[in-house]
């Protein structure tokens, strides 16, 4: 607790003790109720003011949309220059225009997108957003980063990279997302480095950002993976390789997986081999099918269903007696997918051993299959 | 009765719907917009449009549910349906085509391409 806060708590305790000693209990209660009423009154006024402000802003926004909507449509449709359109709009209304364009940026591509981008990149909107980016307000920075990233504004790269060093998590995330949309490959390692300062930024949020890059990001990540020791970065990198189907990394990821103690890295590697159908990975999967961690055993079975190595037949049958339900389930599915004629064999097993747990799971898979068909 | 071809468009992203309405009306079409899947089937029965465009991801009632309703009603089952869906939900496209949709458009899309597809489908009818 800060010094100021502890001093305030001390003052309240002193005041409380003073009141208890010097006034009777009824006056004390009356005073407490009065104080609570004042606090409630202030809160109600604050809520009303905020609602009024929000209502006013929404009205202004609607008014702007009503006036400008058709002009924006005409701009997207015709040959009007972006500068001509923006010249007609007051600077104070720029933010309404940007909010209006948000959906278009996300939903349109081709010529429409090029026109939208030039509205930001070739007009006064760009210096406006850059000034927002340089402001001290996280809200303004986030808003600017969002639009500059969407519009792929090259002029904003330098400032966005600086913002990656921000101690504010939302500023870091919005800047990283903008740089990814700008496909700024050089920034990818800064994103990794600076993400470590924020404990609550998850692997999934980093992946969501990094997958906004194009597949050009794979080559530098591939070079980095050779010497990368951090398992989180290894795992994110392999997931990105899977996302971009970066086949060249197959052999290297196989080497990393074989020696990795990390469950996450092993699982991501197996999924990657399955996606790129790397049949050479079968040998490595042989030892992992009995791995102590059930999630890994399950993932191996799912990968085998794609890679289809029939020499695994007995090992997969063995997994039908696994201690984990998910592994047993995937074993039945995989057998039916990769071993010709296995459905009949499984059916005999399923209905010939009514008290067996593995047979019960096999019956369930067969019923699911029948329903689907 | 006017010769204008009528299109029913269910899409929850209002500005996009307005932009398409603007473009299609300029091309001589009549567009009726629904902000969700609710009421679309009734609208199709009432207006008997030449084409229906359905966004798959919509609140309350999604596009695939509407598509099922349209195709199970013999009086409107032959009206062509185009599906619109985000890139990340491509798996729904197969389901939509199985249910009887004639075409699909992935978002983000180029409005010029969408217009061409609409015109082609209407020409083929």
Coordinates of C-alpha atoms in Angstrom, one line a residue:
Chain A
X1 CA 0.0 0.0 0.0
X2 CA 1.3 3.5 -0.8
X3 CA 2.2 6.0 2.0
X4 CA -0.7 8.2 1.0
X5 CA -3.2 5.4 1.2
X6 CA -2.0 4.2 4.6
X7 CA -2.1 7.8 5.9
X8 CA -5.7 8.1 4.7
X9 CA -6.7 4.8 6.3
X10 CA -5.1 6.0 9.5
X11 CA -7.1 9.3 9.4
X12 CA -10.4 7.4 9.0
X13 CA -9.6 5.2 11.9
X14 CA -8.7 8.2 14.0
X15 CA -11.9 10.0 12.9
X16 CA -14.0 6.9 13.7
X17 CA -12.4 6.5 17.2
X18 CA -12.9 10.3 17.8
X19 CA -16.6 10.2 16.9
X20 CA -17.2 7.0 19.0
X21 CA -15.6 8.7 22.0
X22 CA -17.1 12.2 21.7
X23 CA -20.6 11.6 20.4
X24 CA -23.4 9.2 21.4
X25 CA -24.3 6.2 19.3
X26 CA -27.5 7.7 17.7
X27 CA -25.7 10.8 16.5
X28 CA -23.0 8.5 15.1
X29 CA -25.5 6.4 13.2
X30 CA -27.3 9.6 11.9
X31 CA -23.9 10.9 10.7
X32 CA -23.1 7.6 9.0
X33 CA -26.4 7.5 7.2
X34 CA -26.0 11.1 6.1
X35 CA -22.5 10.3 4.7
X36 CA -23.8 7.3 2.8
X37 CA -26.6 9.4 1.3
X38 CA -24.1 12.0 0.1
X39 CA -22.0 9.3 -1.5
X40 CA -25.0 7.7 -3.2
X41 CA -26.1 11.2 -4.4
X42 CA -22.7 11.8 -5.9
X43 CA -22.6 8.4 -7.6
X44 CA -26.1 8.9 -9.1
X45 CA -25.1 12.3 -10.5
X46 CA -22.0 10.8 -12.0
X47 CA -24.0 8.0 -13.7
X48 CA -26.6 10.5 -15.0
X49 CA -23.8 12.8 -16.4
X50 CA -22.1 9.9 -18.1
X51 CA -25.3 8.8 -19.6
X52 CA -26.1 12.3 -20.9
X53 CA -22.6 12.6 -22.3
X54 CA -22.8 9.2 -24.0
X55 CA -26.3 10.1 -25.4
X56 CA -25.0 13.4 -26.8
X57 CA -22.0 11.7 -28.4
X58 CA -24.2 9.0 -30.0
X59 CA -26.5 11.7 -31.3
X60 CA -23.6 13.6 -32.8
X61 CA -22.3 10.4 -34.4
X62 CA -25.8 9.5 -35.8
X63 CA -26.1 13.0 -37.2
X64 CA -22.7 12.7 -38.8
X65 CA -23.6 9.4 -40.3
X66 CA -26.9 10.7 -41.7
X67 CA -25.1 13.6 -43.4
X68 CA -22.0 11.8 -44.6
X69 CA -23.1 8.2 -45.3
X70 CA -24.1 8.8 -48.9
X71 CA -21.0 10.9 -49.7
X72 CA -18.8 8.1 -48.4
X73 CA -20.7 5.6 -50.5
X74 CA -20.3 7.9 -53.6
X75 CA -16.6 8.1 -52.8
X76 CA -16.3 4.3 -52.7
X77 CA -18.2 4.0 -55.9
X78 CA -16.8 6.9 -58.0
X79 CA -13.6 8.7 -58.9
X80 CA -13.6 11.4 -56.2
X81 CA -10.1 12.0 -54.7
X82 CA -9.8 11.1 -51.0
X83 CA -8.4 14.5 -50.2
X84 CA -11.5 16.1 -51.7
X85 CA -13.8 14.1 -49.4
X86 CA -11.7 14.7 -46.2
X87 CA -11.4 18.5 -46.9
X88 CA -15.1 18.7 -46.5
X89 CA -15.1 17.2 -43.0
X90 CA -14.1 19.1 -39.9
X91 CA -11.2 17.8 -37.9
X92 CA -13.4 17.5 -34.8
X93 CA -15.5 14.9 -36.7
X94 CA -12.6 12.8 -38.0
X95 CA -13.1 10.3 -35.2
X96 CA -16.8 9.8 -36.2
X97 CA -15.7 9.1 -39.7
X98 CA -13.2 6.6 -38.6
X99 CA -15.7 4.8 -36.4
X100 CA -18.0 4.7 -39.3
X101 CA -15.4 3.1 -41.5
X102 CA -14.4 0.5 -39.0
X103 CA -16.8 -2.2 -40.4
X104 CA -15.8 -1.4 -44.0
X105 CA -12.1 -1.9 -43.2
X106 CA -12.8 -5.4 -41.7
X107 CA -15.3 -6.5 -44.4
X108 CA -14.1 -5.2 -47.7
X109 CA -11.1 -6.0 -49.9
X110 CA -9.9 -5.3 -53.4
X111 CA -10.6 -1.8 -54.8
X112 CA -12.9 -1.0 -51.9
X113 CA -10.1 -1.6 -49.4
X114 CA -7.6 0.4 -51.5
X115 CA -10.0 3.4 -51.5
X116 CA -10.5 3.1 -47.7
X117 CA -6.8 2.9 -47.1
X118 CA -6.1 6.0 -49.2
X119 CA -8.6 7.9 -47.1
X120 CA -6.2 7.5 -44.2
X121 CA -2.8 7.3 -45.9
X122 CA -3.2 10.1 -48.4
X123 CA -5.2 12.7 -46.4
X124 CA -5.1 14.8 -43.2
X125 CA -6.5 11.8 -41.4
X126 CA -2.9 10.4 -41.2
X127 CA -1.3 13.3 -39.3
X128 CA -4.5 13.3 -37.1
X129 CA -4.0 9.7 -36.2
X130 CA -0.2 10.1 -35.8
X131 CA -0.9 12.9 -33.3
X132 CA -3.3 10.5 -31.5
X133 CA -0.5 7.9 -31.5
X134 CA 1.9 10.4 -29.8
X135 CA -0.6 11.5 -27.2
X136 CA -0.4 10.3 -23.6
X137 CA -3.8 8.8 -23.6
X138 CA -4.0 5.0 -24.0
X139 CA -7.5 5.2 -25.4
X140 CA -6.3 7.6 -28.2
X141 CA -3.2 5.5 -28.9
X142 CA -5.2 2.3 -29.1
X143 CA -7.7 3.9 -31.5
X144 CA -5.0 5.4 -33.7
X145 CA -3.0 2.1 -33.8
X146 CA -6.1 0.2 -34.7
X147 CA -6.9 2.3 -37.8
X148 CA -3.3 2.9 -38.9
X149 CA -2.8 -0.9 -38.8
X150 CA -6.0 -1.6 -40.7
X151 CA -5.0 1.0 -43.3
X152 CA -1.5 -0.4 -43.5
X153 CA 0.0 3.0 -42.9
X154 CA 3.7 2.7 -43.5
X155 CA 4.3 6.2 -41.9
X156 CA 3.2 4.9 -38.5
X157 CA 5.7 2.0 -38.2
X158 CA 8.4 3.9 -36.3
X159 CA 6.0 5.3 -33.7
X160 CA 4.2 1.9 -33.3
X161 CA 7.5 0.2 -32.7
X162 CA 8.2 2.8 -29.9
X163 CA 4.8 2.0 -28.4
X164 CA 5.8 -1.7 -28.1
X165 CA 7.9 -0.6 -25.2
X166 CA 4.9 0.9 -23.4
X167 CA 4.2 -0.4 -19.9
X168 CA 0.5 -0.2 -20.6
X169 CA -0.7 -3.7 -21.8
X170 CA -3.5 -2.4 -24.0
X171 CA -1.0 0.0 -25.8
X172 CA 1.4 -2.9 -26.3
X173 CA -1.3 -5.1 -27.7
X174 CA -2.8 -2.6 -30.1
X175 CA 0.6 -1.5 -31.3
X176 CA 1.7 -5.2 -31.8
X177 CA -1.6 -5.9 -33.7
X178 CA -1.1 -2.8 -36.0
X179 CA 2.6 -3.8 -36.7
X180 CA 1.4 -7.4 -37.6
X181 CA -1.2 -6.0 -39.9
X182 CA 1.5 -3.8 -41.5
X183 CA 3.5 -7.0 -41.9
X184 CA 6.5 -5.3 -40.1
X185 CA 8.7 -8.5 -39.9
X186 CA 11.5 -6.7 -38.0
X187 CA 9.1 -6.0 -35.2
X188 CA 8.2 -9.6 -34.5
X189 CA 11.1 -10.3 -32.1
X190 CA 10.3 -7.0 -30.2
X191 CA 6.8 -8.3 -29.8
X192 CA 8.1 -11.5 -28.3
X193 CA 10.6 -9.7 -26.1
X194 CA 8.2 -7.1 -24.7
X195 CA 5.3 -9.5 -24.3
X196 CA 7.3 -11.0 -21.4
X197 CA 6.8 -7.9 -19.3
X198 CA 3.0 -8.6 -19.1
X199 CA 2.1 -11.6 -17.0
X200 CA -1.5 -11.9 -18.2
X201 CA -0.9 -11.8 -21.9
X202 CA -1.7 -15.3 -23.0
X203 CA -0.2 -17.5 -25.7
X204 CA -3.6 -17.3 -27.5
X205 CA -3.6 -13.5 -27.6
X206 CA -0.1 -13.4 -29.0
X207 CA -1.0 -16.0 -31.6
X208 CA -4.1 -14.0 -32.6
X209 CA -1.8 -11.0 -33.2
X210 CA 1.0 -12.9 -35.0
X211 CA -1.3 -14.7 -37.3
X212 CA -2.2 -11.3 -38.8
X213 CA 1.3 -11.3 -40.4
X214 CA 1.7 -12.9 -43.9
X215 CA 3.6 -16.1 -44.3
X216 CA 6.8 -13.9 -44.9
X217 CA 7.1 -14.0 -41.1
X218 CA 8.0 -17.7 -41.2
X219 CA 11.6 -17.4 -42.6
X220 CA 12.9 -15.2 -39.8
X221 CA 11.1 -17.3 -37.2
X222 CA 12.6 -20.4 -38.8
X223 CA 16.1 -18.9 -38.4
X224 CA 15.4 -17.9 -34.8
X225 CA 14.0 -21.3 -33.9
X226 CA 17.4 -22.9 -34.4
X227 CA 18.8 -21.1 -31.4
X228 CA 15.6 -20.3 -29.4
X229 CA 15.5 -21.8 -25.9
X230 CA 12.3 -20.3 -24.6
X231 CA 9.6 -23.0 -24.8
X232 CA 6.7 -20.5 -25.1
X233 CA 8.4 -18.9 -28.1
X234 CA 9.2 -22.3 -29.6
X235 CA 5.6 -23.4 -29.2
X236 CA 4.1 -20.1 -30.6
X237 CA 6.6 -20.4 -33.6
X238 CA 5.5 -24.0 -34.3
X239 CA 1.8 -23.0 -34.1
X240 CA 2.5 -20.2 -36.6
X241 CA 4.3 -22.7 -38.9
X242 CA 1.1 -24.8 -38.8
X243 CA -1.1 -21.8 -39.4
X244 CA 0.9 -20.9 -42.5
X245 CA 1.6 -24.5 -43.5
X246 CA 5.4 -23.7 -43.6
X247 CA 6.6 -27.1 -44.9
X248 CA 10.3 -26.2 -44.8
X249 CA 10.3 -26.2 -41.0
X250 CA 9.2 -29.9 -40.8
X251 CA 12.6 -31.4 -40.3
X252 CA 13.8 -28.9 -37.8
X253 CA 10.6 -29.1 -35.7
X254 CA 11.0 -32.9 -35.7
X255 CA 14.5 -32.5 -34.1
X256 CA 13.2 -30.0 -31.6
X257 CA 10.2 -32.2 -30.6
X258 CA 12.4 -35.3 -30.0
X259 CA 14.5 -33.5 -27.4
X260 CA 11.8 -31.2 -25.9
X261 CA 10.7 -31.7 -22.4
X262 CA 7.7 -29.3 -22.9
X263 CA 4.3 -30.8 -23.4
X264 CA 3.1 -27.7 -25.3
X265 CA 6.0 -27.9 -27.7
X266 CA 5.4 -31.6 -28.3
X267 CA 1.7 -31.2 -28.9
X268 CA 2.1 -28.2 -31.3
X269 CA 4.8 -30.2 -33.2
X270 CA 2.5 -33.2 -33.6
X271 CA -0.3 -31.0 -34.8
X272 CA 2.1 -29.3 -37.3
X273 CA 3.2 -32.7 -38.7
X274 CA -0.4 -33.7 -39.1
X275 CA -1.2 -30.5 -41.0
X276 CA 1.7 -30.7 -43.4
X277 CA 1.4 -34.5 -43.6
X278 CA 5.0 -35.2 -42.7
X279 CA 5.2 -38.9 -42.9
X280 CA 8.8 -38.9 -41.7
X281 CA 7.4 -38.0 -38.3
X282 CA 5.9 -41.5 -37.9
X283 CA 9.0 -43.0 -36.3
X284 CA 9.2 -40.3 -33.7
X285 CA 5.5 -40.7 -32.9
X286 CA 6.2 -44.4 -32.2
X287 CA 7.8 -43.6 -28.8
X288 CA 5.3 -40.9 -28.0
X289 CA 2.2 -43.2 -28.3
X290 CA 3.0 -44.4 -24.8
X291 CA 4.0 -41.0 -23.4
X292 CA 3.1 -40.5 -19.7
X293 CA 0.9 -37.5 -20.6
X294 CA -2.5 -38.5 -22.0
X295 CA -2.9 -35.3 -24.1
X296 CA 0.2 -36.3 -26.0
X297 CA -0.9 -39.9 -26.5
X298 CA -4.2 -38.5 -27.8
X299 CA -2.5 -36.1 -30.2
X300 CA -0.3 -38.8 -31.5
X301 CA -3.4 -40.9 -32.4
X302 CA -5.1 -38.0 -34.1
X303 CA -1.9 -37.4 -36.2
X304 CA -1.7 -41.1 -37.1
X305 CA -5.3 -40.9 -38.4
X306 CA -3.9 -38.4 -40.9
X307 CA -0.5 -39.8 -41.6
X308 CA -1.9 -43.3 -41.8
X309 CA 1.0 -45.6 -40.9
X310 CA -0.5 -49.1 -40.8
X311 CA 2.6 -50.5 -39.0
X312 CA 1.1 -48.9 -35.8
X313 CA -2.0 -51.2 -35.8
X314 CA -1.1 -53.3 -32.7
X315 CA 0.1 -50.2 -30.8
X316 CA -3.2 -48.4 -31.5
X317 CA -5.2 -51.5 -30.4
X318 CA -3.2 -51.4 -27.2
X319 CA -4.3 -47.7 -26.6
X320 CA -7.9 -48.9 -26.6
X321 CA -7.1 -50.2 -23.1
X322 CA -5.6 -46.8 -22.1
X323 CA -6.5 -45.4 -18.7
X324 CA -7.8 -42.1 -20.3
X325 CA -11.2 -42.0 -22.1
X326 CA -10.0 -39.5 -24.7
X327 CA -7.1 -41.7 -25.7
X328 CA -9.3 -44.8 -26.0
X329 CA -11.8 -42.8 -28.1
X330 CA -9.1 -41.5 -30.5
X331 CA -7.7 -45.0 -30.8
X332 CA -11.0 -46.4 -32.1
X333 CA -11.4 -43.5 -34.6
X334 CA -7.8 -43.8 -35.8
X335 CA -8.1 -47.6 -36.3
X336 CA -11.2 -47.2 -38.4
X337 CA -9.6 -44.5 -40.5
X338 CA -6.3 -46.1 -41.3
X339 CA -6.6 -49.9 -41.1
X340 CA -8.7 -51.3 -44.0
X341 CA -11.5 -53.6 -42.8
X342 CA -11.0 -52.6 -39.2
X343 CA -14.6 -51.5 -38.8
X344 CA -15.8 -55.1 -38.9
X345 CA -13.1 -56.2 -36.4
X346 CA -14.0 -53.3 -34.1
X347 CA -17.7 -54.2 -34.4
X348 CA -17.0 -57.8 -33.4
X349 CA -14.9 -56.6 -30.5
X350 CA -17.5 -54.0 -29.5
X351 CA -20.5 -56.3 -29.4
X352 CA -18.6 -59.4 -28.2
X353 CA -17.4 -57.9 -24.9
X354 CA -20.4 -56.2 -23.4
X355 CA -18.8 -55.6 -20.0
X356 CA -15.5 -54.3 -21.3
X357 CA -14.9 -50.5 -21.0
X358 CA -12.9 -50.3 -24.2
X359 CA -15.7 -52.2 -26.0
X360 CA -18.3 -49.8 -24.7
X361 CA -16.3 -46.9 -26.2
X362 CA -16.0 -48.7 -29.5
X363 CA -19.8 -49.2 -29.5
X364 CA -20.2 -45.5 -28.8
X365 CA -17.9 -44.6 -31.8
X366 CA -19.8 -47.0 -34.0
X367 CA -23.2 -45.5 -33.0
X368 CA -21.9 -42.0 -33.6
X369 CA -20.7 -43.1 -37.1
X370 CA -24.1 -44.6 -37.9
X371 CA -25.9 -41.4 -36.8
X372 CA -23.7 -39.3 -39.0
X373 CA -24.2 -41.5 -42.0
Chain B
X1 CA -45.6 -4.2 -61.1
X2 CA -42.0 -3.0 -61.5
X3 CA -39.4 -5.0 -63.5
X4 CA -36.9 -4.5 -60.7
X5 CA -35.4 -7.7 -59.4
X6 CA -35.8 -8.0 -55.7
X7 CA -33.1 -9.3 -53.3
X8 CA -33.6 -10.1 -49.7
X9 CA -30.4 -9.6 -47.6
X10 CA -30.0 -10.7 -44.0
X11 CA -26.9 -9.2 -42.5
X12 CA -26.3 -7.9 -38.9
X13 CA -23.5 -5.4 -39.9
X14 CA -25.7 -2.5 -40.7
X15 CA -23.2 -0.2 -42.5
X16 CA -22.2 -3.0 -44.9
X17 CA -25.9 -3.7 -45.6
X18 CA -26.5 0.0 -46.3
X19 CA -23.5 0.1 -48.7
X20 CA -24.7 -2.9 -50.6
X21 CA -28.2 -1.5 -50.7
X22 CA -26.8 1.7 -52.2
X23 CA -24.8 -0.1 -54.8
X24 CA -27.5 -2.6 -55.7
X25 CA -30.2 0.1 -56.0
X26 CA -27.9 2.0 -58.3
X27 CA -27.7 -1.0 -60.5
X28 CA -31.5 -1.2 -60.6
X29 CA -32.2 -3.8 -58.0
X30 CA -34.6 -3.6 -55.1
X31 CA -33.0 -4.7 -51.8
X32 CA -34.9 -5.6 -48.6
X33 CA -32.6 -5.7 -45.6
X34 CA -33.1 -7.8 -42.4
X35 CA -30.7 -7.1 -39.5
X36 CA -30.9 -10.7 -38.3
X37 CA -32.4 -14.1 -39.4
X38 CA -35.6 -13.3 -37.6
X39 CA -38.5 -12.7 -40.0
X40 CA -36.5 -13.6 -43.2
X41 CA -38.5 -16.7 -44.1
X42 CA -41.7 -14.8 -43.7
X43 CA -40.2 -12.0 -45.8
X44 CA -39.3 -14.4 -48.5
X45 CA -42.8 -15.9 -48.5
X46 CA -44.3 -12.4 -48.7
X47 CA -42.0 -10.7 -51.3
X48 CA -41.0 -13.8 -53.3
X49 CA -37.6 -12.3 -54.1
X50 CA -35.4 -13.3 -57.0
X51 CA -32.4 -13.9 -54.7
X52 CA -31.7 -14.3 -51.0
X53 CA -28.3 -13.4 -49.4
X54 CA -27.7 -14.7 -45.9
X55 CA -24.9 -13.9 -43.5
X56 CA -24.2 -17.2 -41.7
X57 CA -23.2 -15.6 -38.3
X58 CA -26.2 -13.6 -37.1
X59 CA -27.7 -13.0 -33.6
X60 CA -30.8 -14.8 -32.5
X61 CA -31.3 -16.8 -35.7
X62 CA -28.3 -17.8 -37.9
X63 CA -28.1 -18.0 -41.7
X64 CA -28.0 -21.8 -41.8
X65 CA -31.2 -22.1 -39.8
X66 CA -32.9 -19.7 -42.2
X67 CA -31.6 -21.6 -45.2
X68 CA -33.0 -24.8 -43.8
X69 CA -36.4 -23.1 -43.4
X70 CA -36.3 -21.7 -46.9
X71 CA -35.4 -25.0 -48.5
X72 CA -38.0 -27.0 -46.5
X73 CA -40.8 -24.8 -47.8
X74 CA -41.7 -26.0 -51.4
X75 CA -43.3 -22.6 -52.4
X76 CA -39.9 -20.8 -51.9
X77 CA -37.4 -23.6 -52.1
X78 CA -36.3 -22.8 -55.7
X79 CA -35.2 -19.2 -54.8
X80 CA -31.4 -19.1 -55.1
X81 CA -29.5 -18.4 -51.9
X82 CA -26.0 -16.9 -51.5
X83 CA -24.2 -17.3 -48.2
X84 CA -21.8 -14.8 -46.7
X85 CA -19.4 -15.8 -44.1
X86 CA -16.1 -14.8 -42.5
X87 CA -12.9 -16.5 -43.7
X88 CA -12.5 -18.1 -40.3
X89 CA -15.8 -19.9 -40.5
X90 CA -15.2 -21.5 -43.9
X91 CA -16.3 -24.9 -42.5
X92 CA -19.9 -23.7 -42.5
X93 CA -19.8 -23.2 -46.2
X94 CA -19.9 -27.0 -46.9
X95 CA -22.9 -27.3 -44.7
X96 CA -24.6 -24.4 -46.4
X97 CA -24.0 -25.9 -49.9
X98 CA -25.3 -29.3 -48.7
X99 CA -28.4 -27.5 -47.5
X100 CA -29.0 -26.1 -50.9
X101 CA -27.2 -22.7 -51.2
X102 CA -26.2 -21.9 -54.7
X103 CA -23.0 -19.9 -53.9
X104 CA -21.0 -18.4 -51.1
X105 CA -18.9 -15.3 -50.5
X106 CA -16.1 -15.1 -48.0
X107 CA -15.6 -11.9 -45.9
X108 CA -13.7 -9.7 -46.5
X109 CA -15.1 -9.4 -50.0
X110 CA -14.8 -7.0 -53.0
X111 CA -18.2 -5.4 -53.6
X112 CA -17.5 -5.5 -57.4
X113 CA -17.1 -9.3 -57.3
X114 CA -20.3 -9.7 -55.2
X115 CA -22.2 -7.6 -57.7
X116 CA -21.0 -9.8 -60.6
X117 CA -21.9 -13.0 -58.8
X118 CA -25.4 -11.6 -58.1
X119 CA -25.9 -10.6 -61.7
X120 CA -24.6 -14.0 -63.0
X121 CA -27.0 -15.9 -60.8
X122 CA -29.9 -13.8 -61.7
X123 CA -29.0 -14.1 -65.4
X124 CA -28.9 -17.9 -65.2
X125 CA -32.4 -18.1 -63.7

